[in-house]
Amino acid sequence: MRLKQPFILFLTGMLSATGADQAAAQSLYKYKNHEGTTVISSNMPSEFVRLGYSILDRNGRVVETIPPVMTSDQKSQLADLQSLRAEQERQTELDQELLFLYGTPDEIDGAKNRKLSEFDQKIREMQNLEVIMAKNIDDKRLQIKKAGEKAPEYLYEELDNLKDQKQTYKDRAASYNREKSLLEKQYTASAERLKKLLKQKNLKDIEVVSREQLIGQWRIREDIAMDWNLDASGSFDSFFQQLGTHASEKSFGTWQLSNNRIILLINRKQQKDAIGDEESRRVSQEKQIQVLKATDSELQLLMDGKAINLFRS
């Protein structure tokens, strides 16, 4: 029997739909319920979607991870983090330009003195012109006084023009003084910044740090959250999280101090992904961190090429 074309198309559509349903049924969903228990199911309840979940293939491999829906506080925190990162990127550009233009803070001081001298000259010129205008004003007033009631109107107009010119020179001198003051502050700040950059770059003049100064708990809360616990017995544990995310990492091991360098010997890591699943594994990793300065309350480090300040908690 010969099938008609519309019926063939109907059968093809039915088979395609059945195949799609079977493919969808092969996907599994991994999520956590309200009790915190991990659930793997062929159905994804809508009430848990906002908490984040993973999509698994039929072999149990993760093919996609859907992060949790951020709260308004988390969105605000993320916006603050992005703004902070933009500021840090801008500061990095300024630092690179500063290192390119100047080799030492003395060079900045020399450039500052030259610029300040230029402003001093401009200010003196305006002040001299102001004195000249004051003399011309006195002469014009005397001329008007001698003319008495017969003094023509244009003399008064000339007097007003002289007063306006005198005020203009006075205003320019004041403006140059403000620019000079601002420029001096900018150059001074640049010189101080260059000192810090050169210290980080060359690691010169670093005070010797003792082991006792490092023992204790330290933390930072900026674009990252990081906690350190350096124990007197030589063991350590740390916590790290990029703010605005749910993923975090804990490290465990031993530590020692050598030539102002903290040497971390990490033997175990505990990692948490975006949906809260944790994984603990054995590792063998060494990490060296330069100590720039240590006080009773603050620890300045050079970590992965970036200066970081930790504070005693």
Tab-separated table of N, CA, C and O in Angstrom, residues 101-157:
chain	number	residue	atom	x	y	z
A	101	LEU	N	58.082	57.514	32.556
A	101	LEU	CA	58.526	58.906	32.475
A	101	LEU	C	59.683	59.223	33.416
A	101	LEU	O	60.544	60.047	33.088
A	102	TYR	N	59.698	58.593	34.596
A	102	TYR	CA	60.681	58.968	35.612
A	102	TYR	C	61.405	57.729	36.144
A	102	TYR	O	60.799	56.668	36.325
A	103	GLY	N	62.688	57.923	36.409
A	103	GLY	CA	63.478	56.828	36.963
A	103	GLY	C	63.597	56.891	38.469
A	103	GLY	O	63.721	55.864	39.133
A	104	THR	N	63.557	58.117	39.025
A	104	THR	CA	63.687	58.297	40.471
A	104	THR	C	62.742	59.412	40.924
A	104	THR	O	62.337	60.266	40.120
A	105	PRO	N	62.413	59.460	42.225
A	105	PRO	CA	61.595	60.566	42.747
A	105	PRO	C	62.273	61.922	42.576
A	105	PRO	O	61.587	62.947	42.454
A	106	ASP	N	63.615	61.947	42.569
A	106	ASP	CA	64.326	63.218	42.381
A	106	ASP	C	64.013	63.830	41.016
A	106	ASP	O	63.957	65.061	40.875
A	107	GLU	N	63.828	62.984	40.004
A	107	GLU	CA	63.474	63.497	38.678
A	107	GLU	C	62.105	64.172	38.714
A	107	GLU	O	61.883	65.193	38.050
A	108	ILE	N	61.188	63.615	39.482
A	108	ILE	CA	59.864	64.235	39.624
A	108	ILE	C	59.986	65.566	40.349
A	108	ILE	O	59.352	66.561	39.966
A	109	ASP	N	60.812	65.606	41.394
A	109	ASP	CA	61.015	66.864	42.123
A	109	ASP	C	61.613	67.933	41.208
A	109	ASP	O	61.240	69.116	41.291
A	110	GLY	N	62.537	67.525	40.329
A	110	GLY	CA	63.126	68.479	39.392
A	110	GLY	C	62.091	69.037	38.431
A	110	GLY	O	62.046	70.250	38.171
A	111	ALA	N	61.236	68.144	37.898
A	111	ALA	CA	60.172	68.591	36.995
A	111	ALA	C	59.189	69.496	37.732
A	111	ALA	O	58.708	70.497	37.180
A	112	LYS	N	58.906	69.161	38.989
A	112	LYS	CA	57.992	69.988	39.789
A	112	LYS	C	58.559	71.391	39.978
A	112	LYS	O	57.845	72.391	39.791
A	113	ASN	N	59.833	71.482	40.326
A	113	ASN	CA	60.443	72.795	40.562
A	113	ASN	C	60.445	73.648	39.296
A	113	ASN	O	60.239	74.871	39.357
A	114	ARG	N	60.672	73.016	38.136
A	114	ARG	CA	60.651	73.775	36.878
A	114	ARG	C	59.249	74.319	36.601
A	114	ARG	O	59.087	75.479	36.197
A	115	LYS	N	58.234	73.484	36.810
A	115	LYS	CA	56.860	73.930	36.575
A	115	LYS	C	56.458	75.027	37.556
A	115	LYS	O	55.793	76.006	37.180
A	116	LEU	N	56.854	74.875	38.809
A	116	LEU	CA	56.510	75.889	39.807
A	116	LEU	C	57.185	77.223	39.484
A	116	LEU	O	56.591	78.293	39.693
A	117	SER	N	58.405	77.154	38.960
A	117	SER	CA	59.104	78.388	38.565
A	117	SER	C	58.366	79.090	37.431
A	117	SER	O	58.273	80.328	37.401
A	118	GLU	N	57.840	78.300	36.490
A	118	GLU	CA	57.071	78.885	35.386
A	118	GLU	C	55.830	79.601	35.914
A	118	GLU	O	55.492	80.708	35.463
A	119	PHE	N	55.159	78.982	36.877
A	119	PHE	CA	53.974	79.618	37.451
A	119	PHE	C	54.347	80.861	38.252
A	119	PHE	O	53.624	81.867	38.228
A	120	ASP	N	55.472	80.806	38.964
A	120	ASP	CA	55.915	81.982	39.721
A	120	ASP	C	56.150	83.166	38.783
A	120	ASP	O	55.804	84.314	39.111
A	121	GLN	N	56.728	82.888	37.616
A	121	GLN	CA	56.979	83.952	36.644
A	121	GLN	C	55.662	84.538	36.129
A	121	GLN	O	55.518	85.765	36.013
A	122	LYS	N	54.692	83.669	35.831
A	122	LYS	CA	53.389	84.156	35.360
A	122	LYS	C	52.695	84.992	36.436
A	122	LYS	O	52.075	86.022	36.136
A	123	ILE	N	52.806	84.542	37.674
A	123	ILE	CA	52.167	85.269	38.777
A	123	ILE	C	52.806	86.647	38.943
A	123	ILE	O	52.104	87.658	39.130
A	124	ARG	N	54.139	86.707	38.862
A	124	ARG	CA	54.830	88.003	38.976
A	124	ARG	C	54.418	88.946	37.851
A	124	ARG	O	54.231	90.152	38.072
A	125	GLU	N	54.273	88.404	36.643
A	125	GLU	CA	53.854	89.239	35.509
A	125	GLU	C	52.477	89.839	35.766
A	125	GLU	O	52.244	91.035	35.515
A	126	MET	N	51.547	89.033	36.255
A	126	MET	CA	50.205	89.539	36.538
A	126	MET	C	50.227	90.565	37.667
A	126	MET	O	49.520	91.580	37.620
A	127	GLN	N	51.053	90.311	38.684
A	127	GLN	CA	51.144	91.256	39.797
A	127	GLN	C	51.752	92.585	39.347
A	127	GLN	O	51.308	93.656	39.788
A	128	ASN	N	52.754	92.523	38.468
A	128	ASN	CA	53.355	93.757	37.939
A	128	ASN	C	52.344	94.550	37.113
A	128	ASN	O	52.262	95.787	37.216
A	129	LEU	N	51.580	93.830	36.283
A	129	LEU	CA	50.559	94.506	35.483
A	129	LEU	C	49.480	95.111	36.373
A	129	LEU	O	48.939	96.192	36.075
A	130	GLU	N	49.181	94.437	37.470
A	130	GLU	CA	48.189	94.963	38.413
A	130	GLU	C	48.689	96.262	39.051
A	130	GLU	O	47.922	97.227	39.225
A	131	VAL	N	49.994	96.303	39.363
A	131	VAL	CA	50.585	97.526	39.931
A	131	VAL	C	50.533	98.665	38.914
A	131	VAL	O	50.213	99.823	39.250
A	132	ILE	N	50.832	98.340	37.651
A	132	ILE	CA	50.784	99.359	36.593
A	132	ILE	C	49.370	99.898	36.440
A	132	ILE	O	49.151	101.118	36.302
A	133	MET	N	48.387	98.984	36.466
A	133	MET	CA	46.995	99.422	36.338
A	133	MET	C	46.588	100.302	37.522
A	133	MET	O	45.843	101.278	37.358
A	134	ALA	N	47.070	99.952	38.716
A	134	ALA	CA	46.751	100.773	39.896
A	134	ALA	C	47.313	102.180	39.733
A	134	ALA	O	46.656	103.183	40.088
A	135	LYS	N	48.543	102.285	39.184
A	135	LYS	CA	49.153	103.604	38.935
A	135	LYS	C	48.357	104.366	37.878
A	135	LYS	O	48.092	105.580	38.030
A	136	ASN	N	47.933	103.673	36.820
A	136	ASN	CA	47.143	104.326	35.770
A	136	ASN	C	45.789	104.800	36.306
A	136	ASN	O	45.267	105.843	35.890
A	137	ILE	N	45.215	104.016	37.208
A	137	ILE	CA	43.929	104.408	37.812
A	137	ILE	C	44.095	105.688	38.629
A	137	ILE	O	43.261	106.609	38.560
A	138	ASP	N	45.185	105.741	39.407
A	138	ASP	CA	45.434	106.953	40.201
A	138	ASP	C	45.622	108.170	39.293
A	138	ASP	O	45.101	109.272	39.581
A	139	ASP	N	46.366	107.986	38.195
A	139	ASP	CA	46.585	109.092	37.256
A	139	ASP	C	45.268	109.545	36.629
A	139	ASP	O	45.021	110.753	36.447
A	140	LYS	N	44.419	108.571	36.282
A	140	LYS	CA	43.147	108.912	35.639
A	140	LYS	C	42.233	109.651	36.617
A	140	LYS	O	41.527	110.608	36.233
A	141	ARG	N	42.232	109.215	37.870
A	141	ARG	CA	41.416	109.902	38.879
A	141	ARG	C	41.902	111.343	39.077
A	141	ARG	O	41.090	112.269	39.248
A	142	LEU	N	43.228	111.522	39.053
A	142	LEU	CA	43.782	112.866	39.194
A	142	LEU	C	43.388	113.735	38.004
A	142	LEU	O	43.049	114.929	38.167
A	143	GLN	N	43.390	113.151	36.817
A	143	GLN	CA	42.999	113.879	35.606
A	143	GLN	C	41.535	114.312	35.693
A	143	GLN	O	41.182	115.446	35.314
A	144	ILE	N	40.689	113.424	36.203
A	144	ILE	CA	39.263	113.749	36.348
A	144	ILE	C	39.074	114.839	37.402
A	144	ILE	O	38.253	115.765	37.242
A	145	LYS	N	39.863	114.755	38.470
A	145	LYS	CA	39.745	115.743	39.544
A	145	LYS	C	40.129	117.133	39.055
A	145	LYS	O	39.481	118.139	39.404
A	146	LYS	N	41.185	117.189	38.241
A	146	LYS	CA	41.616	118.484	37.712
A	146	LYS	C	40.577	119.072	36.769
A	146	LYS	O	40.387	120.295	36.713
A	147	ALA	N	39.916	118.209	36.019
A	147	ALA	CA	38.905	118.695	35.070
A	147	ALA	C	37.653	119.171	35.788
A	147	ALA	O	36.883	119.979	35.248
A	148	GLY	N	37.457	118.676	36.998
A	148	GLY	CA	36.301	119.109	37.783
A	148	GLY	C	34.996	118.685	37.139
A	148	GLY	O	34.878	117.600	36.560
A	149	GLU	N	34.007	119.595	37.215
A	149	GLU	CA	32.688	119.276	36.672
A	149	GLU	C	32.700	119.187	35.151
A	149	GLU	O	31.789	118.621	34.550
A	150	LYS	N	33.731	119.750	34.528
A	150	LYS	CA	33.804	119.723	33.072
A	150	LYS	C	34.467	118.443	32.532
A	150	LYS	O	34.692	118.330	31.322
A	151	ALA	N	34.787	117.512	33.426
A	151	ALA	CA	35.451	116.277	32.981
A	151	ALA	C	34.556	115.530	32.001
A	151	ALA	O	33.386	115.262	32.300
A	152	PRO	N	35.066	115.223	30.802
A	152	PRO	CA	34.239	114.535	29.798
A	152	PRO	C	33.907	113.094	30.233
A	152	PRO	O	34.609	112.476	31.032
A	153	GLU	N	32.845	112.573	29.647
A	153	GLU	CA	32.355	111.231	30.012
A	153	GLU	C	33.367	110.150	29.679
A	153	GLU	O	33.475	109.138	30.394
A	154	TYR	N	34.146	110.344	28.608
A	154	TYR	CA	35.068	109.285	28.197
A	154	TYR	C	36.147	109.025	29.243
A	154	TYR	O	36.709	107.928	29.321
A	155	LEU	N	36.470	110.069	30.086
A	155	LEU	CA	37.461	109.857	31.140
A	155	LEU	C	36.951	108.842	32.176
A	155	LEU	O	37.710	108.007	32.676
A	156	TYR	N	35.666	108.931	32.479
A	156	TYR	CA	35.068	107.973	33.421
A	156	TYR	C	35.031	106.558	32.812
A	156	TYR	O	35.233	105.563	33.517
A	157	GLU	N	34.770	106.504	31.497
A	157	GLU	CA	34.773	105.202	30.828
A	157	GLU	C	36.170	104.588	30.844
A	157	GLU	O	36.338	103.377	31.071
